[in-house]
Every structure is written in C-alpha cells, then in structure tokens.
C-alpha cells in the first residue's frame, strides 16, 4: 500500500472539516455554500486516491493469507532490518567447520575454476536465489555451512539438471534414493527438482551418512559413491591395517576428486581475490516466498499472474512435469518477493477458470488416436504432452493429461495426483512363442522367411549368428503372430507333403511316406505354442 493511499482518508477528512468550519475570511460559511474550487478539487483527488485502497482491501487481505515464508512461518518479514542487509557470504564463512584438505586434487580444482571466471559468475548468480534458504536449513541442523556449497559441484545450481546416470535436480538424487527420502516422482511432478523438498532430503541424507561414518569427508564420499561402497573400502583398509580416512581409501577418481572440488569452492568463497574471481553480493534474507495453491492452475497462467516469463517461473518451480499445477500435489509455489505479492493479489482478483487441463484415467487399453478423439484434441498434441512414443498403446489404468471440459469443476484428487502413472505396450499383434525342430536344410534365413520375421530376430532368439545353419532336430525358438503361426505351419506341412508325393514310387509306398510325414516332421514343425 502506497503512502498516499494510506493518508488519503485522513486528508479527505481534514479537508472536509476545513470546508465546514472556515471561509477564507475566517467566518463560518452559510448553509449550502459550496466550497472553494481549489478545496473541491483537493477533495476529489483525495477521494480518488482513497477509492482504490478501499476497493482492494479485501483482495490484499486474501492475498496476504496466501503468502508465507516457509522457513519462518508466522514471522513478519522486514527486508529493511539491518540483519537483512548483511552479505550472506560472511554468514557462510562463519559457519565453516570441516577439516581442510590440501593436496594436488584441490590445486587441480582451484585451477579449473580460476580459468573459468564466466562460469563461476553464472553459477554463483544462479546459486544466490537459493543460498539463503539452504544456509537456514543447514544452520537449523547444526551442520557445517560447507554443505550449502555442495550444489555448486553437484549441479552448478541448475535445478533441472540430469546426469548420464539419471540423477536429477540441484542435489542430484537418483530415483531410488529420492523415493527413500519421500521425494515424489510421477507423471505430474518430480520432487527431486523441487528446491525446498530436495534440500530437506539432501540434508537428511547427509546427516544420516555422517551419523554412520562419523566424518564429513566420508559422508560426502558416500553421498557421491554410495554408502555400501564406502563401507567396503573402510573394511578393506581395516583388514590391511591401513588408515580409514578419506584420503587413504581406494576409490574411483570421480569420488577422489569430489571433496577436493568442494574444498576448492570453499577456498574461493573465503578469498575470491586470491583466485582473480568475484562473488555476486547475496542479501541475508529470503529471495522468494511460498504462495499457497488451493486450486489446480495452468503453469502458463500462474507465470502470467506473477508477471514472470515461463522460463523464470520454472526456475523457481522446476518440479512441475506438466503444464498444470495440481493443488492436491503442490501445496505451494515459490516466487520472488515482489512477484509473490503480485501473484497472490492477481489470483485473488481472477474470475475466470484457472486450469484448462485435467487428469483422465484410461478405462481400457487403447491407441493414442482413440484417446485423443475422445477428448477432441489432435493425436500429435496428446502424444507430445503425455510423452507417448510412436507405435505404442496406452494401457488400461494409465493416467493421461487431457483438456478440461467446460462443465468439469472438480480438481484432480489427491490420490490420483500422487499415484498417476503411464504404462505403454507395443502397438503390434500379440505374439506366441513357438518351439520347432529344425530340418536338415534349415538356416536362420530360411526360418525367418518362413515365419515372416527378420533374420536378426531369429538369431537373437536362438543365440546364434545371422548366417548360422541349424542341425537337424535342433530346437528352434520363434516369436510370431498367431495368424502367421497357422500360415507357416500349413505352408510347412504342404511343402513336405508335395516333396513326399514327388519322390514316392508305388502307391503303397506313397501312403507310407504320407503317414510318416503326418506323424513325424509334419507334427514336429510346430512342437509347442504357448501364449
């Protein structure tokens, strides 16, 4: 609220009072005497200034109820207080507790960062958005503030980073480890990318590892390499009578370099000038607020209400996997201070629909084309938004994101928001496993041609080369469609019968050969068929 809007009602009252009690000559005005023009103008201006304040009071009250500092719930935030103006880097330095490393690995990391000032600037500028919240969480747990620097080496503070091993987010959680620490991962969201949830989980995990190993360097090694591997390395050194500290353990180079990289970042924070680097100032107050989400809302609309472009909005809320935020799964979004207030007020004023997408559970296995037709959308759009690759069917019970019909008012349920999954199956005829006995002339190529499959498939199914020849009577495995199975069997039987007829001499002999064919190889050409 601006100063003029706060003072307008008082100014209006004072001006009206002045009009009622005095005239320019000091005498009381006659009843019905209009006020002087300049006074009337001032009254109108004051009233106009006061009007928006009165009109928006309910909106601001509603907006205030949506805003919260998740680190200090119920506490009033004053960005002008002296403590908020202190550079956060000083607070980080004061919290350093870990024993320093000083070796060639540290020198290597220092040289790497020193040679890349632009990279360091981008990384630290990105990190400045989240650093206050991480430091707060670290200090709450009595942990060393070196841990607040760990995302610098894990992800360079890129919240949507994905490693080649599928570790994701600012703290680089593997899928299974993320689930162990209650980080939800489904088609609608991936909490490994959530700034607050992943920070909580990472510090919980590091705390557990420190309790297990009793040493922060070993805990960090386990965070990178796995606690089982560190335990085995310690046990090995113990058996050999060797020291079991971080520097003495046998480990992969990636893990050997891991803690020295953190040490190098620590050294840079302690004395950036020594490395010809600079750190952007970071204010000692929250960079963002939490805004409660009470209804499903499109991500694009949320960004618009906050006055942010979509990319910036997603930097603060990277856990969203789809273009809609589900209230049942996402209690809050994070926004910078000014944008948080604007979002809350604009949301309170918004009168139209908030979400144009909803979740739909597929009632039976169907093609994406059929699913798209049911919801009046293009098949390509349904495939893209639900990430369905070509030649795949959507299995019964899967959840798809589809347009929200105008008559639908209910938001997606909490159960569906938490358990939604997408299961696919190949869009191809069902195949059967066939076991047959090879004839004298059967090769990989001839069997493939007979059953209309590729030679590479036959070779793979039977663990032989593409140019291989089968021994007579050898068991051959083939997977093929049911129709093709029947056709191939008939073709095989007919071919053998014709061969027998051509080579037979007397009629009695022909009958014997035919009977032998029906009871022998003809029967064994399709020895078994199982679904």
Short mmCIF file of C-alpha atoms in Angstrom, two decimals:
data_model
loop_
_atom_site.label_atom_id
_atom_site.label_comp_id
_atom_site.label_asym_id
_atom_site.label_seq_id
_atom_site.Cartn_x
_atom_site.Cartn_y
_atom_site.Cartn_z
CA UNK A 1 0.00 0.00 0.00
CA UNK A 2 1.44 3.39 -1.02
CA UNK A 3 1.82 6.32 1.37
CA UNK A 4 -0.79 8.42 -0.47
CA UNK A 5 -3.37 5.61 -0.26
CA UNK A 6 -2.76 5.28 3.48
CA UNK A 7 -3.05 9.05 4.09
CA UNK A 8 -5.92 9.73 1.67
CA UNK A 9 -8.76 9.05 4.15
CA UNK A 10 -7.15 11.35 6.74
CA UNK A 11 -6.57 14.05 4.14
CA UNK A 12 -10.16 13.80 2.96
CA UNK A 13 -11.49 14.12 6.49
CA UNK A 14 -9.27 17.11 7.21
CA UNK A 15 -10.30 18.91 4.04
CA UNK A 16 -13.99 18.32 4.68
CA UNK A 17 -13.58 19.57 8.21
CA UNK A 18 -11.83 22.68 6.97
CA UNK A 19 -14.62 23.35 4.48
CA UNK A 20 -17.27 23.06 7.18
CA UNK A 21 -15.66 25.39 9.72
CA UNK A 22 -13.93 28.22 7.92
CA UNK A 23 -14.07 30.51 4.97
CA UNK A 24 -11.17 32.44 3.50
CA UNK A 25 -12.15 35.37 5.75
CA UNK A 26 -12.38 33.21 8.87
CA UNK A 27 -16.19 33.40 9.08
CA UNK A 28 -18.47 30.42 9.12
CA UNK A 29 -19.94 29.80 5.64
CA UNK A 30 -23.63 29.98 5.04
CA UNK A 31 -25.58 26.74 4.79
CA UNK A 32 -25.33 25.30 1.28
CA UNK A 33 -22.35 27.45 0.32
CA UNK A 34 -20.17 25.42 -1.99
CA UNK A 35 -16.52 25.02 -1.04
CA UNK A 36 -13.85 26.96 -2.85
CA UNK A 37 -12.88 25.42 -6.21
CA UNK A 38 -9.35 24.53 -5.09
CA UNK A 39 -10.73 22.82 -1.99
CA UNK A 40 -13.27 20.87 -4.00
CA UNK A 41 -10.55 19.76 -6.38
CA UNK A 42 -8.38 18.60 -3.49
CA UNK A 43 -11.30 16.69 -2.00
CA UNK A 44 -11.94 14.94 -5.34
CA UNK A 45 -8.27 14.00 -5.70
CA UNK A 46 -8.15 12.66 -2.15
CA UNK A 47 -11.32 10.66 -2.71
CA UNK A 48 -9.95 9.23 -5.95
CA UNK A 49 -6.73 8.24 -4.18
CA UNK A 50 -8.64 6.66 -1.32
CA UNK A 51 -11.04 4.71 -3.54
CA UNK A 52 -8.59 2.06 -4.82
CA UNK A 53 -7.32 1.46 -1.29
CA UNK A 54 -10.82 0.75 -0.07
CA UNK A 55 -11.68 -1.36 -3.10
CA UNK A 56 -8.56 -3.52 -2.90
CA UNK A 57 -8.52 -4.07 0.86
CA UNK A 58 -10.35 -7.44 0.66
CA UNK A 59 -8.10 -8.51 -2.21
CA UNK A 60 -4.98 -7.69 -0.24
CA UNK A 61 -6.30 -9.47 2.79
CA UNK A 62 -6.95 -12.59 0.71
CA UNK A 63 -3.54 -12.27 -0.91
CA UNK A 64 -1.80 -11.93 2.45
CA UNK A 65 -3.32 -15.23 3.56
CA UNK A 66 -1.67 -16.98 0.59
CA UNK A 67 1.84 -15.65 1.29
CA UNK A 68 4.23 -17.32 3.69
CA UNK A 69 7.93 -17.57 4.37
CA UNK A 70 8.26 -21.34 4.58
CA UNK A 71 11.39 -21.02 6.76
CA UNK A 72 9.78 -18.73 9.33
CA UNK A 73 6.04 -19.36 9.31
CA UNK A 74 4.06 -16.73 11.15
CA UNK A 75 7.02 -14.34 11.31
CA UNK A 76 6.77 -10.89 9.75
CA UNK A 77 9.46 -10.29 7.15
CA UNK A 78 11.17 -6.91 7.21
CA UNK A 79 13.61 -6.54 4.34
CA UNK A 80 14.78 -3.18 5.72
CA UNK A 81 16.04 -4.53 9.04
CA UNK A 82 19.85 -4.30 9.48
CA UNK A 83 20.38 -8.08 9.60
CA UNK A 84 18.75 -8.45 6.17
CA UNK A 85 21.29 -6.09 4.62
CA UNK A 86 24.35 -8.15 5.63
CA UNK A 87 26.14 -10.01 2.83
CA UNK A 88 25.23 -13.70 3.16
CA UNK A 89 28.73 -14.80 2.14
CA UNK A 90 30.03 -13.57 5.51
CA UNK A 91 27.50 -15.75 7.29
CA UNK A 92 28.53 -18.73 5.16
CA UNK A 93 32.21 -18.20 6.03
CA UNK A 94 31.47 -18.03 9.75
CA UNK A 95 29.77 -21.44 9.62
CA UNK A 96 32.67 -23.37 8.08
CA UNK A 97 33.54 -26.35 10.31
CA UNK A 98 35.09 -29.09 8.17
CA UNK A 99 38.74 -30.01 8.34
CA UNK A 100 40.57 -28.60 5.31
CA UNK A 101 42.12 -30.71 2.59
CA UNK A 102 45.32 -29.51 0.95
CA UNK A 103 46.60 -31.69 -1.88
CA UNK A 104 47.10 -31.82 -5.62
CA UNK A 105 43.44 -32.63 -6.21
CA UNK A 106 42.46 -29.36 -4.51
CA UNK A 107 45.02 -27.42 -6.57
CA UNK A 108 43.61 -29.00 -9.74
CA UNK A 109 40.04 -27.92 -8.85
CA UNK A 110 41.17 -24.39 -7.91
CA UNK A 111 42.95 -24.04 -11.24
CA UNK A 112 39.87 -25.29 -13.10
CA UNK A 113 37.56 -22.70 -11.51
CA UNK A 114 40.14 -19.90 -11.77
CA UNK A 115 40.39 -20.45 -15.52
CA UNK A 116 36.61 -20.06 -15.93
CA UNK A 117 35.50 -16.76 -14.32
CA UNK A 118 32.39 -16.51 -16.54
CA UNK A 119 31.25 -19.95 -15.45
CA UNK A 120 31.84 -19.12 -11.78
CA UNK A 121 29.85 -15.90 -12.15
CA UNK A 122 26.89 -17.68 -13.77
CA UNK A 123 27.00 -20.45 -11.19
CA UNK A 124 27.13 -18.15 -8.16
CA UNK A 125 24.47 -15.81 -9.58
CA UNK A 126 22.16 -18.81 -10.03
CA UNK A 127 23.00 -20.05 -6.56
CA UNK A 128 22.23 -16.69 -4.97
CA UNK A 129 18.49 -17.37 -5.49
CA UNK A 130 18.57 -20.45 -3.26
CA UNK A 131 21.56 -19.98 -0.97
CA UNK A 132 19.78 -18.19 1.90
CA UNK A 133 17.22 -20.98 2.24
CA UNK A 134 19.90 -23.68 2.16
CA UNK A 135 22.04 -21.89 4.75
CA UNK A 136 18.99 -21.52 7.01
CA UNK A 137 18.28 -25.24 6.79
CA UNK A 138 21.94 -26.14 7.36
CA UNK A 139 22.18 -23.93 10.45
CA UNK A 140 18.92 -25.28 11.88
CA UNK A 141 20.54 -28.73 11.93
CA UNK A 142 23.87 -27.53 13.31
CA UNK A 143 25.67 -28.69 10.19
CA UNK A 144 28.78 -27.08 8.65
CA UNK A 145 27.93 -24.43 6.07
CA UNK A 146 30.30 -26.08 3.59
CA UNK A 147 27.30 -28.32 2.83
CA UNK A 148 25.42 -25.29 1.50
CA UNK A 149 28.07 -25.12 -1.24
CA UNK A 150 27.56 -28.73 -2.35
CA UNK A 151 25.11 -27.88 -5.19
CA UNK A 152 27.93 -25.87 -6.79
CA UNK A 153 29.74 -29.13 -7.57
CA UNK A 154 26.67 -31.35 -7.93
CA UNK A 155 24.70 -29.32 -10.47
CA UNK A 156 26.07 -25.75 -10.56
CA UNK A 157 22.64 -24.89 -9.05
CA UNK A 158 20.81 -25.96 -12.23
CA UNK A 159 17.55 -27.19 -10.70
CA UNK A 160 16.55 -29.33 -13.71
CA UNK A 161 20.00 -30.89 -14.25
CA UNK A 162 20.02 -34.59 -15.23
CA UNK A 163 23.18 -36.71 -15.20
CA UNK A 164 24.00 -39.59 -17.54
CA UNK A 165 23.08 -41.94 -14.65
CA UNK A 166 19.63 -40.27 -14.35
CA UNK A 167 20.46 -38.36 -11.16
CA UNK A 168 18.25 -35.28 -11.17
CA UNK A 169 17.91 -31.85 -9.63
CA UNK A 170 20.05 -29.39 -7.73
CA UNK A 171 21.21 -32.11 -5.31
CA UNK A 172 21.41 -34.86 -7.98
CA UNK A 173 19.21 -37.57 -6.47
CA UNK A 174 18.98 -40.97 -8.10
CA UNK A 175 15.37 -42.21 -8.48
CA UNK A 176 15.57 -44.88 -5.75
CA UNK A 177 17.38 -42.65 -3.26
CA UNK A 178 14.85 -39.91 -3.90
CA UNK A 179 11.99 -42.28 -3.09
CA UNK A 180 13.80 -43.34 0.09
CA UNK A 181 13.61 -39.72 1.23
CA UNK A 182 9.98 -39.18 0.24
CA UNK A 183 10.64 -37.28 -2.99
CA UNK A 184 7.58 -37.99 -5.14
CA UNK A 185 8.23 -38.94 -8.77
CA UNK A 186 5.31 -39.41 -11.13
CA UNK A 187 3.96 -38.07 -14.40
CA UNK A 188 2.88 -34.80 -12.79
CA UNK A 189 5.90 -33.88 -10.69
CA UNK A 190 9.42 -34.83 -9.74
CA UNK A 191 10.31 -33.59 -6.27
CA UNK A 192 13.99 -34.25 -6.91
CA UNK A 193 13.86 -30.92 -8.75
CA UNK A 194 11.84 -29.17 -6.03
CA UNK A 195 14.09 -26.58 -4.35
CA UNK A 196 12.72 -26.98 -0.82
CA UNK A 197 11.90 -30.70 -0.86
CA UNK A 198 15.23 -31.75 -2.38
CA UNK A 199 17.19 -29.56 0.06
CA UNK A 200 15.39 -31.16 3.00
CA UNK A 201 16.03 -34.64 1.61
CA UNK A 202 19.70 -33.98 0.82
CA UNK A 203 20.45 -32.67 4.31
CA UNK A 204 18.54 -35.58 5.85
CA UNK A 205 20.62 -37.97 3.77
CA UNK A 206 23.94 -36.25 4.60
CA UNK A 207 23.00 -36.25 8.29
CA UNK A 208 22.35 -39.99 8.15
CA UNK A 209 25.67 -40.62 6.39
CA UNK A 210 27.58 -38.52 8.93
CA UNK A 211 25.99 -40.48 11.76
CA UNK A 212 27.01 -43.71 10.01
CA UNK A 213 30.66 -42.79 9.32
CA UNK A 214 31.36 -40.13 11.96
CA UNK A 215 33.27 -37.98 9.47
CA UNK A 216 32.02 -35.36 6.99
CA UNK A 217 34.55 -36.25 4.29
CA UNK A 218 33.47 -39.89 4.39
CA UNK A 219 29.81 -38.84 4.44
CA UNK A 220 30.39 -36.79 1.29
CA UNK A 221 32.21 -39.69 -0.36
CA UNK A 222 29.20 -41.91 0.42
CA UNK A 223 26.83 -39.27 -0.99
CA UNK A 224 28.74 -39.46 -4.26
CA UNK A 225 29.79 -43.14 -4.39
CA UNK A 226 27.21 -44.88 -2.22
CA UNK A 227 27.36 -45.84 1.44
CA UNK A 228 27.89 -49.54 0.63
CA UNK A 229 31.00 -48.82 -1.42
CA UNK A 230 32.49 -46.59 1.27
CA UNK A 231 31.79 -49.23 3.92
CA UNK A 232 33.54 -51.87 1.81
CA UNK A 233 36.54 -49.59 1.26
CA UNK A 234 36.81 -48.94 5.01
CA UNK A 235 36.54 -52.68 5.76
CA UNK A 236 39.28 -53.43 3.23
CA UNK A 237 41.68 -50.91 4.79
CA UNK A 238 40.85 -52.20 8.24
CA UNK A 239 41.76 -55.76 7.20
CA UNK A 240 45.05 -54.50 5.77
CA UNK A 241 45.83 -52.42 8.84
CA UNK A 242 45.65 -49.16 6.84
CA UNK A 243 44.11 -45.80 7.85
CA UNK A 244 40.42 -45.39 7.03
CA UNK A 245 40.21 -41.64 6.46
CA UNK A 246 39.01 -40.18 3.15
CA UNK A 247 42.49 -39.66 1.72
CA UNK A 248 43.56 -43.25 2.50
CA UNK A 249 40.66 -45.15 0.94
CA UNK A 250 40.80 -46.71 -2.50
CA UNK A 251 38.00 -45.16 -4.58
CA UNK A 252 37.17 -44.11 -8.15
CA UNK A 253 38.75 -40.89 -9.41
CA UNK A 254 35.34 -39.19 -9.53
CA UNK A 255 34.90 -39.69 -5.77
CA UNK A 256 38.57 -38.96 -5.08
CA UNK A 257 38.06 -35.58 -6.79
CA UNK A 258 34.67 -34.90 -5.15
CA UNK A 259 35.64 -33.49 -1.75
CA UNK A 260 38.66 -31.58 -3.17
CA UNK A 261 36.24 -29.78 -5.54
CA UNK A 262 34.13 -28.76 -2.54
CA UNK A 263 37.31 -27.63 -0.77
CA UNK A 264 38.23 -25.52 -3.81
CA UNK A 265 34.82 -23.81 -3.80
CA UNK A 266 35.23 -23.19 -0.07
CA UNK A 267 38.64 -21.61 -0.67
CA UNK A 268 37.16 -19.37 -3.37
CA UNK A 269 34.37 -18.23 -1.03
CA UNK A 270 36.96 -17.48 1.67
CA UNK A 271 39.20 -15.39 -0.61
CA UNK A 272 37.87 -14.84 -4.15
CA UNK A 273 40.51 -12.18 -4.89
CA UNK A 274 43.23 -14.77 -4.44
CA UNK A 275 41.86 -16.58 -7.48
CA UNK A 276 41.07 -13.43 -9.51
CA UNK A 277 37.34 -14.18 -9.11
CA UNK A 278 34.40 -12.19 -7.76
CA UNK A 279 31.24 -13.28 -5.98
CA UNK A 280 27.91 -11.50 -6.51
CA UNK A 281 26.54 -9.98 -3.29
CA UNK A 282 23.81 -12.11 -1.73
CA UNK A 283 21.38 -10.44 0.68
CA UNK A 284 20.80 -12.12 4.04
CA UNK A 285 17.07 -12.56 3.60
CA UNK A 286 14.79 -14.94 1.65
CA UNK A 287 14.94 -14.45 -2.09
CA UNK A 288 11.49 -15.95 -2.55
CA UNK A 289 8.24 -16.58 -0.69
CA UNK A 290 5.89 -19.53 -0.73
CA UNK A 291 2.43 -18.88 -2.19
CA UNK A 292 -0.30 -21.35 -1.31
CA UNK A 293 -2.04 -23.13 -4.18
CA UNK A 294 -5.65 -24.00 -3.39
CA UNK A 295 -6.97 -24.87 -6.89
CA UNK A 296 -5.49 -26.53 -9.97
CA UNK A 297 -3.93 -23.86 -12.19
CA UNK A 298 -2.13 -23.83 -15.52
CA UNK A 299 1.60 -23.14 -15.27
CA UNK A 300 1.34 -20.52 -18.03
CA UNK A 301 -1.44 -18.69 -16.18
CA UNK A 302 0.47 -18.81 -12.90
CA UNK A 303 3.51 -17.26 -14.59
CA UNK A 304 1.29 -14.58 -16.16
CA UNK A 305 -0.34 -13.71 -12.82
CA UNK A 306 3.12 -13.40 -11.28
CA UNK A 307 4.34 -11.13 -14.07
CA UNK A 308 7.11 -13.58 -15.00
CA UNK A 309 8.02 -15.31 -18.22
CA UNK A 310 7.55 -19.07 -18.24
CA UNK A 311 11.26 -19.85 -18.05
CA UNK A 312 11.79 -17.72 -14.93
CA UNK A 313 8.71 -19.18 -13.24
CA UNK A 314 10.03 -22.69 -13.88
CA UNK A 315 13.43 -21.81 -12.40
CA UNK A 316 11.69 -21.46 -9.05
CA UNK A 317 9.32 -24.37 -9.59
CA UNK A 318 11.22 -26.90 -11.71
CA UNK A 319 9.43 -29.93 -10.23
CA UNK A 320 6.40 -29.45 -12.50
CA UNK A 321 6.35 -32.16 -15.20
CA UNK A 322 3.18 -30.98 -16.95
CA UNK A 323 1.62 -27.63 -17.96
CA UNK A 324 -0.76 -27.71 -14.98
CA UNK A 325 -0.11 -27.40 -11.24
CA UNK A 326 -2.27 -29.79 -9.21
CA UNK A 327 -3.32 -28.31 -5.89
CA UNK A 328 -3.61 -31.78 -4.34
CA UNK A 329 0.06 -32.49 -5.03
CA UNK A 330 1.58 -29.00 -4.88
CA UNK A 331 0.71 -27.05 -1.77
CA UNK A 332 2.76 -24.02 -2.78
CA UNK A 333 4.78 -22.37 -5.50
CA UNK A 334 7.91 -20.31 -4.94
CA UNK A 335 8.18 -16.78 -6.29
CA UNK A 336 10.48 -13.79 -5.73
CA UNK A 337 9.14 -11.32 -3.15
CA UNK A 338 7.65 -8.73 -5.48
CA UNK A 339 6.21 -11.30 -7.85
CA UNK A 340 4.79 -13.34 -4.95
CA UNK A 341 2.70 -10.39 -3.77
CA UNK A 342 1.58 -9.57 -7.31
CA UNK A 343 0.66 -13.22 -7.96
CA UNK A 344 -1.37 -13.50 -4.76
CA UNK A 345 -3.31 -10.30 -5.49
CA UNK A 346 -3.91 -11.13 -9.16
CA UNK A 347 -5.01 -14.64 -8.21
CA UNK A 348 -7.50 -13.25 -5.70
CA UNK A 349 -8.91 -10.95 -8.39
CA UNK A 350 -9.01 -13.59 -11.13
CA UNK A 351 -12.56 -14.53 -12.02
CA UNK A 352 -12.11 -16.97 -14.90
CA UNK A 353 -11.11 -20.62 -14.99
CA UNK A 354 -7.67 -21.42 -13.63
CA UNK A 355 -6.97 -24.79 -15.23
CA UNK A 356 -7.57 -25.89 -18.82
CA UNK A 357 -6.04 -29.35 -18.25
CA UNK A 358 -7.07 -32.29 -16.08
CA UNK A 359 -6.15 -35.93 -15.47
CA UNK A 360 -8.06 -38.80 -17.10
CA UNK A 361 -7.69 -42.49 -16.22
CA UNK A 362 -7.78 -44.65 -19.35
CA UNK A 363 -10.66 -47.18 -18.97
CA UNK A 364 -9.21 -49.75 -21.40
CA UNK A 365 -6.07 -50.27 -23.44
CA UNK A 366 -6.33 -48.02 -26.48
CA UNK A 367 -4.37 -46.20 -29.13
CA UNK A 368 -3.36 -42.55 -28.63
CA UNK A 369 -5.54 -41.72 -31.65
CA UNK A 370 -8.65 -43.11 -29.91
CA UNK A 371 -7.79 -41.36 -26.65
CA UNK A 372 -7.27 -38.06 -28.47
CA UNK A 373 -10.57 -38.41 -30.35
CA UNK A 374 -12.45 -38.93 -27.08
CA UNK A 375 -11.22 -35.57 -25.82
CA UNK A 376 -11.40 -33.57 -29.02
CA UNK A 377 -7.69 -32.99 -29.43
CA UNK A 378 -5.11 -33.81 -32.07
CA UNK A 379 -3.30 -37.10 -31.66
CA UNK A 380 0.05 -35.32 -32.05
CA UNK A 381 -0.83 -32.95 -29.19
CA UNK A 382 -1.85 -35.82 -26.90
CA UNK A 383 1.36 -37.69 -27.72
CA UNK A 384 3.53 -34.65 -27.09
CA UNK A 385 2.03 -33.54 -23.79
CA UNK A 386 1.98 -37.11 -22.41
CA UNK A 387 5.32 -38.13 -23.97
CA UNK A 388 3.98 -41.16 -25.81
CA UNK A 389 6.43 -42.52 -28.39
CA UNK A 390 5.28 -43.84 -31.79
CA UNK A 391 3.81 -47.32 -32.22
CA UNK A 392 2.71 -47.62 -28.59
CA UNK A 393 -0.67 -48.29 -26.97
CA UNK A 394 -1.80 -46.71 -23.69
CA UNK A 395 -2.61 -49.46 -21.21
CA UNK A 396 -5.72 -49.57 -19.08
CA UNK A 397 -5.37 -47.67 -15.77
CA UNK A 398 -2.83 -45.20 -17.14
CA UNK A 399 -3.31 -41.51 -16.46
CA UNK A 400 -3.26 -39.01 -19.32
CA UNK A 401 -3.34 -35.23 -19.26
CA UNK A 402 -6.26 -34.05 -21.39
CA UNK A 403 -8.18 -30.79 -21.95
CA UNK A 404 -10.54 -29.93 -19.11
CA UNK A 405 -14.13 -29.77 -20.35
CA UNK A 406 -16.07 -26.57 -19.52
CA UNK A 407 -18.52 -28.46 -17.31
CA UNK A 408 -15.74 -30.01 -15.18
CA UNK A 409 -15.27 -28.04 -11.95
CA UNK A 410 -13.61 -30.59 -9.67
CA UNK A 411 -9.83 -30.56 -9.31
CA UNK A 412 -7.71 -33.69 -9.62
CA UNK A 413 -7.95 -35.80 -6.47
CA UNK A 414 -5.03 -36.24 -4.08
CA UNK A 415 -4.97 -40.00 -4.66
CA UNK A 416 -4.67 -39.61 -8.42
CA UNK A 417 -2.17 -36.75 -8.16
CA UNK A 418 0.10 -38.96 -6.02
CA UNK A 419 -0.25 -42.29 -7.86
CA UNK A 420 -0.67 -41.28 -11.52
CA UNK A 421 1.40 -43.39 -13.89
CA UNK A 422 1.64 -44.09 -17.60
CA UNK A 423 2.00 -47.68 -18.87
CA UNK A 424 2.56 -48.41 -22.55
CA UNK A 425 2.69 -51.55 -24.70
CA UNK A 426 3.81 -52.05 -28.30
CA UNK A 427 1.11 -51.39 -30.88
CA UNK A 428 1.58 -54.79 -32.56
CA UNK A 429 -0.27 -58.13 -32.77
CA UNK A 430 0.13 -60.40 -29.77
CA UNK A 431 2.98 -62.86 -30.31
CA UNK A 432 3.32 -66.51 -29.40
CA UNK A 433 6.45 -68.44 -28.52
CA UNK A 434 6.98 -71.36 -30.88
CA UNK A 435 9.38 -74.24 -30.40
CA UNK A 436 10.10 -76.28 -33.54
CA UNK A 437 12.61 -78.89 -34.69
CA UNK A 438 14.99 -77.95 -37.44
CA UNK A 439 15.04 -79.87 -40.70
CA UNK A 440 18.23 -80.89 -42.48
CA UNK A 441 18.36 -77.71 -44.57
CA UNK A 442 17.04 -75.14 -42.07
CA UNK A 443 19.07 -71.96 -41.63
CA UNK A 444 18.44 -68.72 -39.73
CA UNK A 445 17.46 -67.09 -43.03
CA UNK A 446 15.05 -69.86 -44.10
CA UNK A 447 13.27 -69.92 -40.71
CA UNK A 448 13.00 -66.11 -40.74
CA UNK A 449 11.47 -66.19 -44.23
CA UNK A 450 9.04 -68.95 -43.29
CA UNK A 451 7.69 -67.07 -40.26
CA UNK A 452 7.99 -63.57 -41.74
CA UNK A 453 10.37 -62.21 -39.11
CA UNK A 454 13.87 -60.82 -39.51
CA UNK A 455 16.99 -62.97 -39.53
CA UNK A 456 18.40 -60.77 -36.76
CA UNK A 457 15.42 -61.65 -34.53
CA UNK A 458 15.76 -65.39 -35.15
CA UNK A 459 19.49 -65.18 -34.46
CA UNK A 460 18.87 -63.27 -31.22
CA UNK A 461 16.12 -65.63 -30.01
CA UNK A 462 18.39 -68.64 -30.54
CA UNK A 463 21.73 -67.07 -29.58
CA UNK A 464 23.35 -67.82 -32.94
CA UNK A 465 24.79 -65.80 -35.80
CA UNK A 466 22.66 -64.49 -38.67
CA UNK A 467 24.34 -66.80 -41.19
CA UNK A 468 24.10 -69.89 -38.99
CA UNK A 469 22.72 -73.26 -40.12
CA UNK A 470 20.68 -75.34 -37.67
CA UNK A 471 21.42 -79.01 -37.07
CA UNK A 472 18.68 -81.45 -37.98
CA UNK A 473 16.41 -81.95 -35.00
CA UNK A 474 17.75 -78.90 -33.16
CA UNK A 475 15.12 -76.95 -31.17
CA UNK A 476 14.42 -73.52 -32.66
CA UNK A 477 12.56 -70.72 -30.86
CA UNK A 478 10.45 -68.25 -32.85
CA UNK A 479 8.09 -65.49 -31.67
CA UNK A 480 5.38 -64.66 -34.16
CA UNK A 481 1.76 -63.56 -34.52
CA UNK A 482 -0.95 -66.20 -34.17
CA UNK A 483 -2.12 -65.87 -37.81
CA UNK A 484 1.41 -66.14 -39.07
CA UNK A 485 1.89 -69.25 -36.94
CA UNK A 486 -1.02 -71.08 -38.54
CA UNK A 487 0.00 -69.99 -42.05
CA UNK A 488 3.60 -71.07 -41.54
CA UNK A 489 2.52 -74.44 -40.16
CA UNK A 490 0.25 -75.08 -43.15
CA UNK A 491 2.95 -73.96 -45.56
CA UNK A 492 5.47 -76.25 -43.90
CA UNK A 493 3.13 -79.24 -43.92
CA UNK A 494 2.05 -78.66 -47.53
CA UNK A 495 5.62 -78.26 -48.69
CA UNK A 496 6.69 -81.53 -47.07
CA UNK A 497 3.66 -83.37 -48.45
CA UNK A 498 4.43 -82.23 -52.00
CA UNK A 499 8.01 -83.29 -51.61
CA UNK A 500 6.91 -86.72 -50.39
CA UNK A 501 4.49 -87.09 -53.31
CA UNK A 502 7.13 -86.20 -55.91
CA UNK A 503 9.68 -88.66 -54.55
CA UNK A 504 7.29 -91.61 -54.00
CA UNK A 505 7.14 -94.57 -56.45
CA UNK A 506 4.36 -97.16 -55.83
CA UNK A 507 1.04 -96.07 -54.30
CA UNK A 508 1.51 -98.18 -51.20
CA UNK A 509 4.87 -96.57 -50.65
CA UNK A 510 3.32 -93.11 -51.06
CA UNK A 511 0.79 -93.84 -48.35
CA UNK A 512 3.57 -94.94 -46.03
CA UNK A 513 5.55 -91.77 -46.67
CA UNK A 514 2.48 -89.59 -46.22
CA UNK A 515 1.62 -91.31 -42.97
CA UNK A 516 5.19 -90.94 -41.79
CA UNK A 517 5.09 -87.26 -42.71
CA UNK A 518 1.89 -86.62 -40.78
CA UNK A 519 3.15 -88.47 -37.76
CA UNK A 520 6.74 -87.23 -37.84
CA UNK A 521 8.21 -83.99 -39.10
CA UNK A 522 4.86 -82.53 -40.04
CA UNK A 523 3.75 -82.78 -36.44
CA UNK A 524 7.05 -81.53 -35.02
CA UNK A 525 7.32 -78.47 -37.26
CA UNK A 526 5.22 -76.70 -34.62
CA UNK A 527 6.04 -78.61 -31.48
CA UNK A 528 4.50 -76.25 -28.99
CA UNK A 529 2.79 -72.89 -28.85
CA UNK A 530 2.29 -71.01 -25.62
CA UNK A 531 0.96 -67.53 -25.04
#
